[in-house]
PDB file of C-alpha atoms in Angstrom:
ATOM      1  CA  MET A  11      -0.012   0.011  -0.033  1.00 85.00           C
ATOM      2  CA  ASN A  12       1.445   3.354  -0.988  1.00 95.00           C
ATOM      3  CA  LYS A  13       2.120   6.089   1.580  1.00 98.00           C
ATOM      4  CA  GLU A  14      -0.685   8.433   0.350  1.00 98.00           C
ATOM      5  CA  LEU A  15      -3.203   5.627   0.522  1.00 98.00           C
ATOM      6  CA  VAL A  16      -2.118   4.744   4.059  1.00 98.00           C
ATOM      7  CA  GLU A  17      -2.467   8.395   5.048  1.00 98.00           C
ATOM      8  CA  TRP A  18      -6.048   8.706   3.653  1.00 99.00           C
ATOM      9  CA  ILE A  19      -7.019   5.541   5.524  1.00 99.00           C
ATOM     10  CA  SER A  20      -5.393   6.807   8.726  1.00 99.00           C
ATOM     11  CA  LYS A  21      -7.152  10.141   8.526  1.00 99.00           C
ATOM     12  CA  ALA A  22     -10.503   8.365   7.854  1.00 99.00           C
ATOM     13  CA  GLU A  23      -9.994   6.043  10.740  1.00 99.00           C
ATOM     14  CA  GLY A  24      -9.009   8.940  13.003  1.00 99.00           C
ATOM     15  CA  ASP A  25     -12.288  10.737  12.214  1.00 99.00           C
ATOM     16  CA  TYR A  26     -14.222   7.539  12.830  1.00 99.00           C
ATOM     17  CA  LEU A  27     -12.586   6.996  16.148  1.00 99.00           C
ATOM     18  CA  VAL A  28     -13.276  10.592  17.243  1.00 98.00           C
ATOM     19  CA  ALA A  29     -16.937  10.088  16.451  1.00 98.00           C
ATOM     20  CA  ARG A  30     -17.055   6.836  18.307  1.00 98.00           C
ATOM     21  CA  ARG A  31     -15.313   8.294  21.370  1.00 98.00           C
ATOM     22  CA  GLU A  32     -17.606  11.287  21.468  1.00 98.00           C
ATOM     23  CA  ILE A  33     -20.843   9.271  21.179  1.00 97.00           C
ATOM     24  CA  ARG A  34     -19.652   7.046  24.027  1.00 96.00           C
ATOM     25  CA  ALA A  35     -18.359   9.837  26.167  1.00 96.00           C
ATOM     26  CA  ARG A  36     -19.576  10.211  29.800  1.00 93.00           C
ATOM     27  CA  GLY A  37     -21.272  13.445  30.623  1.00 92.00           C
ATOM     28  CA  GLU A  38     -21.986  16.099  28.056  1.00 92.00           C
ATOM     29  CA  ARG A  39     -21.566  14.787  24.477  1.00 95.00           C
ATOM     30  CA  ASN A  40     -21.089  16.845  21.325  1.00 97.00           C
ATOM     31  CA  TYR A  41     -23.570  15.367  18.931  1.00 98.00           C
ATOM     32  CA  ASP A  42     -22.694  17.911  16.298  1.00 97.00           C
ATOM     33  CA  ALA A  43     -19.088  16.562  16.318  1.00 98.00           C
ATOM     34  CA  VAL A  44     -20.249  12.950  16.029  1.00 98.00           C
ATOM     35  CA  CYS A  45     -22.223  13.748  12.895  1.00 98.00           C
ATOM     36  CA  PHE A  46     -19.445  15.776  11.312  1.00 98.00           C
ATOM     37  CA  HIS A  47     -16.752  13.223  11.980  1.00 98.00           C
ATOM     38  CA  CYS A  48     -18.952  10.461  10.663  1.00 99.00           C
ATOM     39  CA  GLU A  49     -19.253  12.331   7.344  1.00 98.00           C
ATOM     40  CA  GLN A  50     -15.522  13.086   7.377  1.00 98.00           C
ATOM     41  CA  ALA A  51     -14.617   9.411   7.945  1.00 99.00           C
ATOM     42  CA  VAL A  52     -16.750   8.184   5.072  1.00 99.00           C
ATOM     43  CA  GLU A  53     -15.498  10.980   2.750  1.00 99.00           C
ATOM     44  CA  LYS A  54     -11.841  10.035   3.399  1.00 99.00           C
ATOM     45  CA  TYR A  55     -12.510   6.320   2.988  1.00 99.00           C
ATOM     46  CA  MET A  56     -14.155   7.023  -0.391  1.00 99.00           C
ATOM     47  CA  LYS A  57     -11.154   9.080  -1.435  1.00 99.00           C
ATOM     48  CA  ALA A  58      -8.886   6.276  -0.347  1.00 99.00           C
ATOM     49  CA  TYR A  59     -10.851   3.830  -2.504  1.00 99.00           C
ATOM     50  CA  LEU A  60     -10.656   6.178  -5.498  1.00 99.00           C
ATOM     51  CA  LEU A  61      -6.934   6.679  -4.993  1.00 98.00           C
ATOM     52  CA  LYS A  62      -6.453   2.880  -4.819  1.00 98.00           C
ATOM     53  CA  LYS A  63      -8.296   2.613  -8.114  1.00 98.00           C
ATOM     54  CA  GLY A  64      -6.240   5.283  -9.722  1.00 98.00           C
ATOM     55  CA  VAL A  65      -9.142   7.753 -10.144  1.00 98.00           C
ATOM     56  CA  ASP A  66      -8.512  11.459  -9.684  1.00 97.00           C
ATOM     57  CA  PHE A  67     -10.991  13.139  -7.466  1.00 97.00           C
ATOM     58  CA  PRO A  68     -11.861  16.768  -6.922  1.00 95.00           C
ATOM     59  CA  LYS A  69     -11.347  18.632  -3.693  1.00 95.00           C
ATOM     60  CA  THR A  70     -14.936  18.103  -2.482  1.00 95.00           C
ATOM     61  CA  HIS A  71     -16.801  17.279   0.550  1.00 95.00           C
ATOM     62  CA  ASN A  72     -19.798  16.030  -1.421  1.00 97.00           C
ATOM     63  CA  LEU A  73     -20.277  12.297  -0.783  1.00 98.00           C
ATOM     64  CA  ILE A  74     -22.669  11.969  -3.709  1.00 98.00           C
ATOM     65  CA  GLU A  75     -20.120  13.461  -6.076  1.00 98.00           C
ATOM     66  CA  LEU A  76     -17.569  10.911  -4.800  1.00 98.00           C
ATOM     67  CA  HIS A  77     -20.219   8.128  -5.043  1.00 98.00           C
ATOM     68  CA  GLU A  78     -20.702   8.985  -8.748  1.00 98.00           C
ATOM     69  CA  LEU A  79     -16.949   8.402  -9.281  1.00 98.00           C
ATOM     70  CA  CYS A  80     -17.030   5.079  -7.381  1.00 98.00           C
ATOM     71  CA  LEU A  81     -20.125   3.682  -9.005  1.00 97.00           C
ATOM     72  CA  PRO A  82     -18.661   2.974 -12.523  1.00 97.00           C
ATOM     73  CA  LEU A  83     -15.808   1.091 -10.805  1.00 98.00           C
ATOM     74  CA  ASP A  84     -18.065  -1.209  -8.736  1.00 97.00           C
ATOM     75  CA  GLY A  85     -21.781  -1.340  -9.124  1.00 97.00           C
ATOM     76  CA  SER A  86     -22.240  -2.496  -5.487  1.00 97.00           C
ATOM     77  CA  PHE A  87     -21.686   1.073  -4.413  1.00 97.00           C
ATOM     78  CA  GLU A  88     -25.351   1.676  -5.337  1.00 97.00           C
ATOM     79  CA  ILE A  89     -26.510   0.001  -2.128  1.00 95.00           C
ATOM     80  CA  GLN A  90     -24.720   2.724  -0.149  1.00 96.00           C
ATOM     81  CA  ARG A  91     -26.388   5.698  -1.908  1.00 97.00           C
ATOM     82  CA  ASP A  92     -29.249   6.290   0.653  1.00 97.00           C
ATOM     83  CA  LEU A  93     -26.755   6.205   3.537  1.00 98.00           C
ATOM     84  CA  LEU A  94     -24.465   8.581   1.763  1.00 98.00           C
ATOM     85  CA  LEU A  95     -27.327  10.975   1.052  1.00 97.00           C
ATOM     86  CA  GLU A  96     -28.023  11.072   4.849  1.00 96.00           C
ATOM     87  CA  LEU A  97     -24.390  11.380   5.809  1.00 98.00           C
ATOM     88  CA  ASN A  98     -23.735  14.049   3.134  1.00 97.00           C
ATOM     89  CA  GLN A  99     -25.674  16.671   5.054  1.00 95.00           C
ATOM     90  CA  TYR A 100     -23.509  16.277   8.142  1.00 95.00           C
ATOM     91  CA  GLY A 101     -20.514  17.886   6.528  1.00 90.00           C
ATOM     92  CA  VAL A 102     -22.073  21.299   6.985  1.00 90.00           C
ATOM     93  CA  ARG A 103     -25.467  21.022   8.626  1.00 91.00           C
ATOM     94  CA  TYR A 104     -24.315  21.117  12.294  1.00 89.00           C
ATOM     95  CA  ARG A 105     -21.107  23.122  11.871  1.00 87.00           C
ATOM     96  CA  TYR A 106     -22.603  26.473  12.351  1.00 89.00           C
ATOM     97  CA  PRO A 107     -25.135  28.118  14.758  1.00 92.00           C
ATOM     98  CA  GLY A 108     -28.802  27.657  14.091  1.00 92.00           C
ATOM     99  CA  VAL A 109     -29.072  23.876  14.000  1.00 94.00           C
ATOM    100  CA  THR A 110     -27.946  21.434  16.672  1.00 96.00           C
ATOM    101  CA  ALA A 111     -27.672  17.637  16.368  1.00 97.00           C
ATOM    102  CA  GLU A 112     -29.667  15.617  18.800  1.00 96.00           C
ATOM    103  CA  LYS A 113     -28.768  12.196  20.208  1.00 97.00           C
ATOM    104  CA  GLU A 114     -30.874  10.362  17.600  1.00 97.00           C
ATOM    105  CA  ASP A 115     -29.099  12.274  14.806  1.00 97.00           C
ATOM    106  CA  ALA A 116     -25.753  11.180  16.151  1.00 98.00           C
ATOM    107  CA  LYS A 117     -26.851   7.557  16.546  1.00 98.00           C
ATOM    108  CA  LEU A 118     -28.097   7.486  13.019  1.00 98.00           C
ATOM    109  CA  ALA A 119     -24.919   9.118  11.669  1.00 98.00           C
ATOM    110  CA  MET A 120     -22.802   6.613  13.610  1.00 98.00           C
ATOM    111  CA  ALA A 121     -24.783   3.578  12.379  1.00 99.00           C
ATOM    112  CA  HIS A 122     -24.579   4.827   8.708  1.00 98.00           C
ATOM    113  CA  ALA A 123     -20.877   5.564   9.065  1.00 99.00           C
ATOM    114  CA  GLU A 124     -20.191   2.144  10.524  1.00 99.00           C
ATOM    115  CA  THR A 125     -22.032   0.420   7.654  1.00 98.00           C
ATOM    116  CA  VAL A 126     -20.295   2.469   4.980  1.00 99.00           C
ATOM    117  CA  ARG A 127     -16.918   2.203   6.709  1.00 99.00           C
ATOM    118  CA  ALA A 128     -17.169  -1.652   6.828  1.00 98.00           C
ATOM    119  CA  PHE A 129     -18.106  -1.689   3.081  1.00 98.00           C
ATOM    120  CA  LEU A 130     -15.203   0.522   2.115  1.00 98.00           C
ATOM    121  CA  ARG A 131     -12.688  -1.182   4.311  1.00 99.00           C
ATOM    122  CA  ALA A 132     -13.654  -4.502   2.614  1.00 98.00           C
ATOM    123  CA  LYS A 133     -13.150  -2.851  -0.822  1.00 98.00           C
ATOM    124  CA  LEU A 134      -9.750  -1.651   0.434  1.00 98.00           C
ATOM    125  CA  GLY A 135      -8.795  -5.142   1.518  1.00 97.00           C
ATOM    126  CA  LEU A 136      -8.849  -4.138   5.197  1.00 97.00           C
ATOM    127  CA  LYS A 137     -10.437  -5.886   8.175  1.00 86.00           C
TER     128      LYS A 137
END
């Protein structure tokens, strides 16, 4: 595995672990951060997949745009579309004042991220 690919995977896993720690934290939890880091983890895993496949990708945070690049490489990505649509909103939605994530939002984001993460890790040949 080349260095850049390892770095993308490491960054993705770092975001996933931050989300997991935050949702399990004792006391006051930051559900906004859980949602954001779930989106970030999936985004970075998708970019790692595209890098592995030799596909150039734009500097984007749009999971659907990345999905459209992955789909021609592997049709099984279609089953992830609905989860990606949900996760896509978390890249911005809770980052600024006006809207705050609730516990249920964070639980849903975490569940979706775990599903997509497992799918992408398998595609990357990881456990």
